[in-house]
Coordinates of C-alpha atoms (C1' of nucleotides) in Angstrom, one line a residue:
Chain A
M3 CA 244.1 72.8 64.1
V4 CA 246.0 69.7 63.6
F5 CA 245.9 66.5 65.6
A6 CA 248.5 64.5 67.3
G7 CA 249.0 60.9 68.3
Q8 CA 247.2 59.2 65.4
G9 CA 249.8 56.7 64.4
D10 CA 251.2 53.6 66.0
P11 CA 251.9 54.7 69.6
R12 CA 255.0 52.6 70.1
R13 CA 256.6 53.8 66.9
S14 CA 255.9 57.4 67.7
M15 CA 257.2 57.2 71.3
T16 CA 260.3 55.5 70.1
L17 CA 260.9 58.2 67.5
L18 CA 260.3 61.0 70.1
W19 CA 262.6 59.6 72.8
R20 CA 265.2 58.1 70.5
T21 CA 268.8 58.8 71.5
P22 CA 271.6 59.8 69.1
D23 CA 273.2 56.4 69.8
S24 CA 270.3 54.5 68.4
V25 CA 270.7 56.6 65.2
A26 CA 274.4 56.3 64.9
T27 CA 274.6 52.5 65.1
A28 CA 276.3 51.1 62.0
R29 CA 273.8 49.7 59.7
T30 CA 274.2 46.2 58.3
A31 CA 270.8 45.9 56.7
P32 CA 270.4 45.2 53.0
G33 CA 269.0 47.7 50.6
P34 CA 270.2 51.0 49.4
R35 CA 271.7 53.4 51.9
P36 CA 269.2 55.8 53.3
G37 CA 269.6 59.2 51.7
L38 CA 267.6 61.0 54.3
S39 CA 267.1 60.8 58.1
V40 CA 264.4 61.7 60.5
D41 CA 266.5 64.7 61.6
V42 CA 267.1 66.0 58.2
I43 CA 263.4 65.8 57.5
L44 CA 262.5 67.5 60.7
D45 CA 264.9 70.4 59.9
A46 CA 263.4 70.8 56.5
A47 CA 259.8 70.7 57.8
I48 CA 260.5 73.1 60.6
A49 CA 262.2 75.5 58.2
I50 CA 259.2 75.4 55.9
A51 CA 256.8 75.9 58.8
D52 CA 258.8 78.8 60.1
E53 CA 258.9 80.5 56.7
H54 CA 255.5 79.8 55.3
G55 CA 253.4 78.8 58.3
M56 CA 251.4 75.7 58.9
A57 CA 249.4 76.2 55.7
G58 CA 252.6 76.0 53.6
L59 CA 253.7 72.7 55.3
S60 CA 252.8 69.9 52.9
M61 CA 254.5 66.6 52.4
R62 CA 255.2 67.5 48.8
A63 CA 256.9 70.8 50.0
V64 CA 259.1 69.0 52.5
G65 CA 260.0 66.4 50.0
E66 CA 260.8 69.0 47.3
R67 CA 263.1 70.8 49.7
L68 CA 265.1 67.6 50.1
G69 CA 265.1 66.8 46.4
R70 CA 262.7 63.9 46.9
T71 CA 259.0 63.3 46.3
A72 CA 256.5 63.4 49.0
M73 CA 256.2 59.6 49.2
A74 CA 259.9 59.3 50.0
L75 CA 259.3 60.7 53.5
Y76 CA 257.0 57.8 54.4
T77 CA 260.0 55.6 54.7
Y78 CA 261.1 57.6 57.7
V79 CA 257.9 59.0 59.2
P80 CA 254.6 57.2 59.4
N81 CA 252.4 60.1 58.4
K82 CA 252.0 63.8 58.6
A83 CA 250.5 63.8 62.1
E84 CA 253.5 62.0 63.4
L85 CA 255.9 64.4 61.6
L86 CA 254.1 67.2 63.3
D87 CA 254.5 65.6 66.7
L88 CA 258.2 65.2 66.1
M89 CA 258.5 68.8 64.9
Y90 CA 256.6 70.0 67.9
D91 CA 258.8 68.3 70.4
R92 CA 262.1 69.1 68.7
I93 CA 261.4 72.8 68.4
H94 CA 260.7 73.0 72.2
A95 CA 264.4 72.2 72.7
E96 CA 264.9 75.9 71.9
L97 CA 263.4 77.0 75.2
A98 CA 265.6 77.9 78.1
T99 CA 265.6 75.4 81.0
D100 CA 267.7 77.4 83.5
H101 CA 265.8 80.5 84.5
P102 CA 267.4 82.0 87.6
T103 CA 265.6 81.0 90.7
D104 CA 267.3 83.5 93.1
G105 CA 264.8 86.2 92.1
G106 CA 261.9 84.3 93.6
W107 CA 259.0 82.7 91.9
R108 CA 257.6 86.0 90.5
A109 CA 260.7 86.9 88.6
G110 CA 261.1 83.3 87.5
L111 CA 257.6 83.1 86.1
T112 CA 258.0 86.4 84.4
A113 CA 261.2 85.3 82.7
W114 CA 259.7 82.0 81.7
A115 CA 256.5 83.6 80.3
E116 CA 258.5 86.1 78.2
D117 CA 260.7 83.3 76.9
L118 CA 257.7 81.3 75.9
W119 CA 256.0 84.3 74.3
G120 CA 259.0 85.0 72.1
F121 CA 259.3 81.3 71.3
Y122 CA 255.7 81.2 70.1
L123 CA 256.2 84.3 68.0
R124 CA 259.2 82.8 66.3
H125 CA 257.4 79.6 65.6
P126 CA 253.7 80.4 65.4
W127 CA 252.9 77.1 63.8
V128 CA 253.5 75.5 67.2
L129 CA 250.3 77.2 68.4
Q130 CA 248.3 75.2 65.9
V131 CA 249.2 71.8 67.3
S132 CA 246.4 70.6 69.4
Q133 CA 246.8 70.5 73.2
A134 CA 244.4 67.6 73.6
R135 CA 246.4 64.3 73.5
P136 CA 249.7 66.0 74.2
V137 CA 252.8 64.8 72.4
L138 CA 254.7 63.7 75.6
G139 CA 258.1 64.1 74.1
P140 CA 261.3 64.8 76.1
H141 CA 261.5 68.5 75.3
E142 CA 257.9 69.2 76.1
Y143 CA 258.5 67.6 79.4
A144 CA 261.7 69.7 79.9
M145 CA 259.7 72.8 79.5
L146 CA 257.1 71.6 81.9
E147 CA 259.9 70.7 84.3
T148 CA 261.2 74.2 84.2
V149 CA 257.9 75.9 85.0
A150 CA 257.1 73.2 87.6
G151 CA 260.3 74.0 89.3
I152 CA 259.6 77.7 89.4
M153 CA 256.0 77.1 90.6
H154 CA 257.4 74.9 93.4
G155 CA 258.8 78.1 94.9
T156 CA 255.3 79.5 95.5
G157 CA 254.7 76.9 98.2
L158 CA 251.2 76.3 96.9
P159 CA 249.8 72.7 97.0
A160 CA 250.5 70.5 94.0
N161 CA 247.1 70.6 92.4
A162 CA 246.9 74.4 92.7
R163 CA 250.3 74.6 91.0
R164 CA 249.1 72.3 88.2
R165 CA 246.0 74.4 87.5
I166 CA 247.9 77.7 87.6
I167 CA 250.5 76.3 85.2
S168 CA 247.7 75.4 82.8
A169 CA 246.1 78.8 83.1
L170 CA 249.4 80.5 82.4
F171 CA 249.8 78.4 79.3
Q172 CA 246.3 79.1 78.0
F173 CA 246.8 82.8 78.5
I174 CA 250.2 83.0 76.9
R175 CA 249.2 80.8 73.9
G176 CA 246.1 82.9 73.3
T177 CA 247.8 86.2 73.3
A178 CA 250.7 85.0 71.2
Q179 CA 248.2 83.5 68.7
T180 CA 246.5 86.8 68.3
V181 CA 249.8 88.4 67.3
A182 CA 250.7 85.5 65.0
E183 CA 247.4 85.7 63.3
A184 CA 247.6 89.4 62.9
R185 CA 251.0 89.1 61.2
Q186 CA 249.7 86.4 59.0
A187 CA 246.6 88.4 58.1
A188 CA 248.7 91.4 57.2
S189 CA 250.9 89.5 54.9
A190 CA 248.1 87.5 53.4
T191 CA 245.8 90.4 52.6
G192 CA 248.5 93.0 52.0
L193 CA 246.7 95.3 54.4
S194 CA 248.2 96.6 57.6
D195 CA 246.2 96.6 60.8
E196 CA 245.8 100.3 60.6
E197 CA 244.7 100.4 56.9
W198 CA 242.3 97.6 57.6
W199 CA 240.8 99.2 60.7
Y200 CA 240.6 102.6 59.0
A201 CA 238.5 101.2 56.2
R202 CA 236.3 99.1 58.5
S203 CA 235.6 101.8 61.0
A204 CA 234.5 104.2 58.3
L205 CA 232.1 101.6 57.1
L206 CA 230.9 100.9 60.6
T207 CA 229.7 104.5 61.2
E208 CA 228.1 104.3 57.8
V209 CA 226.2 101.1 58.4
A210 CA 225.5 101.6 62.1
P211 CA 225.0 105.3 62.6
D212 CA 223.4 104.7 66.0
F213 CA 226.5 102.8 67.3
A214 CA 227.1 105.1 70.3
E215 CA 223.6 104.6 71.6
R216 CA 223.5 100.9 71.0
F217 CA 226.8 100.2 72.6
P218 CA 227.4 103.0 75.2
M219 CA 229.9 101.1 77.3
V220 CA 232.1 100.2 74.3
S221 CA 231.8 103.8 73.1
S222 CA 232.7 105.2 76.5
M223 CA 235.8 103.0 76.6
E224 CA 236.7 104.4 73.3
T225 CA 236.3 108.1 74.3
E226 CA 238.2 107.4 77.5
G227 CA 241.1 106.4 75.3
A228 CA 241.2 102.7 76.1
F229 CA 242.3 102.1 72.5
Q230 CA 245.2 104.5 72.5
L231 CA 248.3 102.4 72.8
D232 CA 251.6 103.1 74.4
D233 CA 253.7 102.5 71.3
E234 CA 252.2 103.8 68.1
T235 CA 255.1 102.7 65.9
R236 CA 254.2 99.0 66.2
P237 CA 251.3 97.5 64.3
Y238 CA 248.1 98.1 66.2
L239 CA 247.0 94.6 67.0
E240 CA 250.5 93.5 67.8
Q241 CA 251.0 96.3 70.3
E242 CA 247.6 95.7 71.8
A243 CA 248.3 92.0 72.3
W244 CA 251.7 92.8 73.8
E245 CA 250.0 95.1 76.3
T246 CA 247.4 92.4 77.0
F247 CA 250.2 90.0 77.6
R248 CA 252.1 92.3 80.0
S249 CA 249.2 93.4 82.1
G250 CA 247.4 90.0 82.0
L251 CA 250.6 88.4 83.3
T252 CA 250.7 91.0 86.1
V253 CA 247.1 90.3 87.0
L254 CA 247.7 86.5 87.0
L255 CA 250.8 86.9 89.2
D256 CA 248.9 89.2 91.6
G257 CA 246.3 86.5 91.7
I258 CA 248.9 83.8 92.6
E259 CA 250.1 86.1 95.4
A260 CA 246.5 86.3 96.7
A261 CA 246.3 82.5 96.6
R262 CA 249.5 82.2 98.6
R263 CA 248.1 84.5 101.2
A264 CA 244.9 82.4 101.4
T265 CA 246.9 79.2 101.9
P266 CA 247.8 78.4 105.5
T267 CA 251.6 78.3 105.9
D268 CA 251.6 74.7 107.1
Q269 CA 250.0 73.6 103.8
R270 CA 252.7 75.3 101.8
Chain B
M17 CA 242.4 78.5 61.7
V18 CA 240.3 80.3 59.3
F19 CA 240.5 83.9 58.2
A20 CA 238.0 86.7 58.2
G21 CA 237.5 89.8 56.2
Q22 CA 238.8 88.8 52.9
G23 CA 236.0 89.8 50.6
D24 CA 234.6 93.2 49.6
P25 CA 234.4 95.1 53.0
R26 CA 231.3 97.1 52.0
R27 CA 229.3 94.0 51.0
S28 CA 230.3 92.1 54.1
M29 CA 229.5 94.9 56.5
T30 CA 226.1 95.4 54.9
L31 CA 225.4 91.7 55.3
L32 CA 226.5 91.8 58.9
W33 CA 224.4 94.8 59.9
R34 CA 221.5 94.2 57.7
T35 CA 218.1 94.7 59.3
P36 CA 215.1 92.4 58.7
D37 CA 213.4 95.2 56.9
S38 CA 215.9 95.3 54.1
V39 CA 215.4 91.6 53.6
A40 CA 211.6 91.7 53.7
T41 CA 211.2 94.4 51.0
A42 CA 209.1 93.1 48.1
R43 CA 211.3 92.3 45.2
T44 CA 210.5 93.6 41.7
A45 CA 213.6 92.4 40.0
P46 CA 213.4 90.1 37.0
G47 CA 214.7 86.6 37.0
P48 CA 213.6 83.5 38.9
R49 CA 212.5 83.9 42.5
P50 CA 215.3 83.2 45.0
G51 CA 214.8 79.8 46.5
L52 CA 217.3 80.4 49.3
S53 CA 218.3 83.3 51.5
V54 CA 221.3 84.3 53.6
D55 CA 219.5 83.3 56.7
V56 CA 218.6 79.9 55.5
I57 CA 222.2 79.3 54.4
L58 CA 223.5 80.5 57.8
D59 CA 221.1 78.1 59.6
A60 CA 222.3 75.2 57.5
A61 CA 226.0 76.1 57.8
I62 CA 225.7 76.6 61.6
A63 CA 223.9 73.3 62.0
I64 CA 226.6 71.5 60.0
A65 CA 229.4 73.2 62.0
D66 CA 227.7 72.3 65.3
E67 CA 227.3 68.7 64.3
H68 CA 230.5 67.9 62.4
G69 CA 232.8 70.7 63.4
M70 CA 234.7 73.1 61.2
A71 CA 236.3 70.2 59.3
G72 CA 232.8 69.1 58.2
L73 CA 231.8 72.5 57.0
S74 CA 232.3 72.6 53.2
M75 CA 230.4 74.6 50.6
R76 CA 229.3 71.3 49.0
A77 CA 227.9 70.1 52.4
V78 CA 226.0 73.3 53.0
G79 CA 224.6 73.2 49.5
E80 CA 223.6 69.6 49.8
R81 CA 221.7 70.2 53.0
L82 CA 219.7 72.8 51.1
G83 CA 219.1 70.6 48.1
R84 CA 221.5 72.7 45.9
T85 CA 225.0 72.5 44.6
A86 CA 227.9 74.3 46.3
M87 CA 227.9 76.9 43.6
A88 CA 224.3 78.0 44.3
L89 CA 225.5 79.5 47.5
Y90 CA 227.7 82.0 45.8
T91 CA 224.6 84.0 44.7
Y92 CA 224.0 84.9 48.3
V93 CA 227.4 84.9 49.9
P94 CA 230.6 86.1 48.3
N95 CA 232.8 83.2 49.5
K96 CA 233.4 80.8 52.4
A97 CA 235.4 83.3 54.5
E98 CA 232.4 85.7 54.4
L99 CA 230.0 82.9 55.2
L100 CA 232.1 82.2 58.3
D101 CA 232.1 85.8 59.4
L102 CA 228.3 85.8 59.2
M103 CA 228.0 82.5 61.0
Y104 CA 230.4 83.8 63.7
D105 CA 228.4 87.0 64.3
R106 CA 225.0 85.3 64.2
I107 CA 225.9 82.6 66.7
H108 CA 226.9 85.2 69.2
A109 CA 223.3 86.3 69.4
E110 CA 222.9 83.3 71.7
L111 CA 224.9 84.9 74.5
A112 CA 223.1 86.6 77.4
T113 CA 223.4 90.4 77.5
D114 CA 221.7 91.0 80.8
H115 CA 223.9 89.6 83.6
P116 CA 222.7 90.9 86.9
T117 CA 224.8 93.8 88.1
D118 CA 223.6 94.0 91.7
G119 CA 226.1 91.3 92.7
G120 CA 229.0 93.5 91.9
W121 CA 231.7 93.2 89.2
R122 CA 233.0 89.9 90.6
A123 CA 229.7 88.0 90.4
G124 CA 229.1 89.7 87.0
L125 CA 232.4 88.6 85.5
T126 CA 231.9 85.1 86.9
A127 CA 228.5 84.7 85.4
W128 CA 229.6 86.2 82.1
A129 CA 232.7 83.9 81.9
E130 CA 230.6 80.8 82.6
D131 CA 228.1 81.8 80.0
L132 CA 230.9 82.2 77.5
W133 CA 232.5 79.0 78.4
G134 CA 229.3 77.1 77.9
F135 CA 228.8 78.9 74.6
Y136 CA 232.2 77.9 73.3
L137 CA 231.6 74.3 74.2
R138 CA 228.2 74.2 72.4
H139 CA 229.8 75.8 69.3
P140 CA 233.5 74.8 69.4
W141 CA 234.0 75.9 65.7
V142 CA 233.7 79.5 66.9
L143 CA 237.1 79.1 68.5
Q144 CA 238.6 78.4 65.1
V145 CA 237.7 81.8 63.7
S146 CA 240.7 84.0 63.9
Q147 CA 240.7 86.9 66.4
A148 CA 243.0 89.0 64.2
R149 CA 240.8 91.2 61.9
P150 CA 237.7 90.8 64.0
V151 CA 234.4 90.4 62.3
L152 CA 232.9 93.6 63.8
G153 CA 229.3 92.5 63.6
P154 CA 226.4 93.6 65.9
H155 CA 226.3 90.5 68.1
E156 CA 230.0 90.5 68.7
Y157 CA 229.7 94.1 69.8
A158 CA 226.8 93.2 72.0
M159 CA 228.9 90.7 73.8
L160 CA 231.7 93.2 74.2
E161 CA 229.2 95.7 75.5
T162 CA 228.1 93.3 78.1
V163 CA 231.5 92.6 79.5
A164 CA 232.5 96.3 79.2
G165 CA 229.5 97.1 81.3
I166 CA 230.5 94.7 84.0
M167 CA 234.1 95.8 83.9
H168 CA 233.0 99.4 84.3
G169 CA 232.0 98.5 87.8
T170 CA 235.6 97.8 88.8
G171 CA 236.4 101.5 88.6
L172 CA 239.6 100.7 86.9
P173 CA 240.9 103.1 84.2
A174 CA 239.7 102.5 80.6
N175 CA 242.9 101.0 79.2
A176 CA 243.3 98.7 82.1
R177 CA 239.7 97.5 81.6
R178 CA 240.4 96.8 77.9
R179 CA 243.5 94.8 78.7
I180 CA 241.8 92.8 81.3
I181 CA 238.9 92.0 79.0
S182 CA 241.3 90.8 76.4
A183 CA 243.1 88.7 79.0
L184 CA 239.9 87.1 80.1
F185 CA 239.0 86.3 76.5
Q186 CA 242.3 84.7 75.8
F187 CA 242.1 82.6 78.9
I188 CA 238.5 81.4 78.4
R189 CA 239.0 80.7 74.8
G190 CA 242.1 78.7 75.5
T191 CA 240.6 76.5 78.2
A192 CA 237.4 75.9 76.2
Q193 CA 239.5 75.0 73.2
T194 CA 241.3 72.3 75.1
V195 CA 238.0 70.7 76.0
A196 CA 236.7 71.0 72.5
E197 CA 239.8 69.4 71.1
A198 CA 239.7 66.6 73.7
R199 CA 236.2 65.7 72.7
Q200 CA 237.0 65.8 69.0
A201 CA 240.1 63.7 69.6
A202 CA 238.0 61.1 71.5
S203 CA 235.4 60.8 68.8
A204 CA 237.9 60.9 66.0
T205 CA 240.3 58.3 67.4
G206 CA 237.7 56.2 69.2
L207 CA 239.9 56.3 72.2
S208 CA 238.9 57.9 75.5
D209 CA 241.3 60.2 77.4
E210 CA 241.8 57.5 79.9
E211 CA 242.5 54.7 77.4
W212 CA 244.8 56.9 75.5
W213 CA 246.7 58.0 78.6
Y214 CA 246.9 54.5 80.0
A215 CA 248.6 53.2 76.8
R216 CA 250.9 56.2 76.5
S217 CA 252.1 56.2 80.1
A218 CA 253.0 52.6 79.9
L219 CA 255.1 53.3 76.8
L220 CA 256.6 56.3 78.5
T221 CA 258.0 54.3 81.4
E222 CA 259.3 51.8 78.9
V223 CA 261.0 54.3 76.6
A224 CA 262.2 56.7 79.3
P225 CA 262.9 54.5 82.4
D226 CA 264.9 57.4 84.0
F227 CA 261.9 59.7 83.8
A228 CA 261.8 60.4 87.6
E229 CA 265.5 61.5 87.6
R230 CA 265.3 63.6 84.5
F231 CA 262.1 65.4 85.5
P232 CA 262.0 65.5 89.3
M233 CA 259.7 68.5 89.5
V234 CA 257.1 66.9 87.2
S235 CA 257.4 63.6 89.0
S236 CA 257.0 65.2 92.4
M237 CA 253.9 67.0 91.3
E238 CA 252.6 63.6 90.2
T239 CA 253.4 61.9 93.5
E240 CA 251.8 64.8 95.4
G241 CA 248.6 64.0 93.6
A242 CA 248.4 67.1 91.4
F243 CA 246.9 65.0 88.6
Q244 CA 244.2 63.5 90.8
L245 CA 241.0 65.2 89.8
D246 CA 237.9 66.1 91.8
D247 CA 235.4 64.4 89.6
E248 CA 236.6 61.0 88.2
T249 CA 233.4 60.4 86.4
R250 CA 234.1 63.0 83.7
P251 CA 236.6 62.5 80.9
Y252 CA 240.1 63.3 82.3
L253 CA 241.1 66.2 80.1
E254 CA 237.7 67.7 80.2
Q255 CA 237.7 67.7 84.0
E256 CA 241.2 69.0 84.1
A257 CA 240.3 71.9 81.8
W258 CA 237.2 72.6 83.9
E259 CA 239.3 72.9 87.0
T260 CA 241.8 75.0 85.2
F261 CA 239.0 77.3 84.1
R262 CA 237.5 77.6 87.6
S263 CA 240.7 78.3 89.5
G264 CA 242.3 80.3 86.7
L265 CA 239.2 82.5 86.7
T266 CA 239.6 82.9 90.5
V267 CA 243.2 83.8 90.1
L268 CA 242.4 86.4 87.5
L269 CA 239.6 87.9 89.6
D270 CA 241.9 88.1 92.6
G271 CA 244.4 89.8 90.4
I272 CA 241.8 92.4 89.3
E273 CA 241.1 93.0 93.0
A274 CA 244.8 93.7 93.5
A275 CA 244.8 96.1 90.6
R276 CA 241.8 97.9 92.2
R277 CA 243.6 98.3 95.5
A278 CA 246.7 99.6 93.7
T279 CA 244.7 102.3 91.8
P280 CA 244.1 105.5 93.7
T281 CA 240.5 106.1 94.4
D282 CA 240.4 109.4 92.5
Q283 CA 241.5 107.6 89.4
R284 CA 238.7 105.1 89.7
Chain C
dC14 C1' 202.4 89.3 23.4
dC15 C1' 207.1 88.7 22.9
dA16 C1' 211.9 89.4 22.9
dC17 C1' 215.4 91.0 26.1
dG18 C1' 218.1 91.6 30.1
dT19 C1' 218.5 90.0 34.7
dT20 C1' 218.8 86.5 38.0
dA21 C1' 219.1 81.5 40.1
dC22 C1' 221.3 77.6 39.7
dT23 C1' 224.0 73.7 37.4
dT24 C1' 228.0 71.5 35.2
dT25 C1' 232.6 71.2 34.3
dA26 C1' 237.2 72.1 35.4
dC27 C1' 241.7 73.4 37.9
dG28 C1' 245.2 73.0 41.2
dC29 C1' 245.9 71.7 45.8
dT30 C1' 245.9 68.1 49.8
dG31 C1' 247.4 63.2 52.3
dT32 C1' 248.5 58.7 51.3
dA33 C1' 247.4 53.8 49.3
dA34 C1' 249.2 50.6 45.8
dG35 C1' 252.5 48.8 43.0
dG36 C1' 256.9 48.9 40.6
dA37 C1' 262.0 49.9 39.9
dG38 C1' 266.5 49.8 41.3
dT39 C1' 270.2 49.2 45.0
dT40 C1' 272.4 46.7 48.5
dG41 C1' 274.1 42.9 52.2
dC42 C1' 274.3 38.2 53.1
dA43 C1' 273.4 33.0 52.6
Chain D
dT12 C1' 274.6 34.2 42.6
dG13 C1' 270.3 34.6 43.9
dC14 C1' 267.2 36.4 47.3
dA15 C1' 265.2 39.3 50.6
dA16 C1' 265.2 43.8 52.3
dC17 C1' 265.2 48.4 51.6
dT18 C1' 264.8 53.3 49.4
dC19 C1' 262.4 55.9 46.4
dC20 C1' 259.3 56.7 42.3
dT21 C1' 254.9 57.0 39.6
dT22 C1' 250.2 56.8 39.5
dA23 C1' 245.8 57.3 41.4
dC24 C1' 241.8 58.8 44.3
dA25 C1' 238.6 61.6 46.9
dG26 C1' 237.8 66.0 48.7
dC27 C1' 238.5 71.1 48.9
dG28 C1' 237.2 76.4 47.2
dT29 C1' 235.8 78.6 43.3
dA30 C1' 236.4 80.4 38.2
dA31 C1' 233.9 80.1 33.8
dA32 C1' 230.4 79.0 31.0
dG33 C1' 225.8 77.3 30.1
dT34 C1' 220.6 76.8 31.0
dA35 C1' 216.3 77.9 32.5
dA36 C1' 213.0 81.0 34.8
dC37 C1' 211.2 85.5 35.3
dG38 C1' 209.6 90.8 35.1
dT39 C1' 209.2 94.4 32.0
dG40 C1' 209.5 97.7 27.8
dG41 C1' 208.3 97.8 23.1

DNA sequence: CCACGTTACTTTACGCTGTAAGGAGTTGCA
DNA sequence: TGCAACTCCTTACAGCGTAAAGTAACGTGG
């Protein structure tokens, strides 16, 4: 887990909210012309993170991709934590901000959640940026604006809306993270979920022959077919997480419905 | 995020499921008497992780706490990933396994969720162990057994129970992680949530004076008091996450209730 | 009783990380 | 034409997990 907001607050906020104008202003300063720019560095860093994950993102790697040394980056970006903040906010520009509202809040939230889920799976490194001390960049706020707009349609009071938005986030991030880690584990170990599980479960019966008696509820779930998945062609954990996402979302939406019913209309 | 299940599967499963007997057997092997044991190493490692977090947990640190070098540990534990697996399972022994069932599934799930929430806050490093490729140790299964038993009382079909259990996990882990990270950020930066937010929001209005027009929904939530918390004596993010936990849990439980109503009684 | 094989533990070493410090070379302006 | 400002480089440091090799302690077979 990586931290945010370590550097000079003013500098980092200026970088986050900078407009293209402030970049394009003709330079009259002395010294050699800058060969790089914050944007170029961000593109390179994001490309590396997408390809090799957070673990592959090092200052040396970013520099190398741009034909520079690691230290050259420090002219443009105060440090790695700041670079991550900027990457984090910029990548959120990818999210849709115009979910159709005519289908009602339920359809809106579903579309938003699915968009976010896909986004996290395309850029799993985003899940590793800490949520404490949020980045507070324009694109992160744009995403919050989107979901706040949809939630407005529920008619729930403002603080209930805030809490539900947070709960949705936590849930979506968690399930997406499981998929991301499963993929990473598969490619890192060279073992698919199935191969891994096959080897482990064989060892489990060997090392805990009394499993069924020790854990009757878990065993009964197993015999009742709780671990048989709808789509056997997809990697096990991935499919499991997807089903968790789908039905967990349904459960949450049903819960919101219940909260709406419990709220007097004049408060909505 | 740290990975699990890298080493020799047989050795790691044997270590996980080992019984006190197999440890206490009198040794007749040649060579110097072992000065350490897996259990002693686990105690030391867990103590370090509790005190200094995952970042403070290094093989050198564990060795030093036991008056040895880092390399001495490798006689007992194959590598750091395995050590983490063992720590992960052992710490789960702390969780209660006997939640009262007479209050019904709703009371049972609430008690279980609160227990788990407190557990994660006492041992936040647990949240950094990847959920892909689970550890499959006895205490992790004991926890699963507990919640599976409570969920059994809902009468929902087995695969719905599995999915809901997963969803609960993701949600609880996510909210707990936010609190853990907020605490870590506060102690790492020396800035409380409030100080941090005060400085940032001042900069935000400075750098984005048109905030209210650009993000009307977010702003309206703000003016409606969505960010005013119930308990102002606790650190802001911590309190916010706690409220998210409480009301998110309620929403989820209401959603389970709805799923129960939607399931024909003969399928329950 | 003593050498031998096994075991516990240490020392050294390697490649990796972020970034501080200092230096070289390029540029615009007084 | 110098000078200050600026970009970028080299070098260096402490810390990480762990491979490899060496040392010392120990139980046992000859």
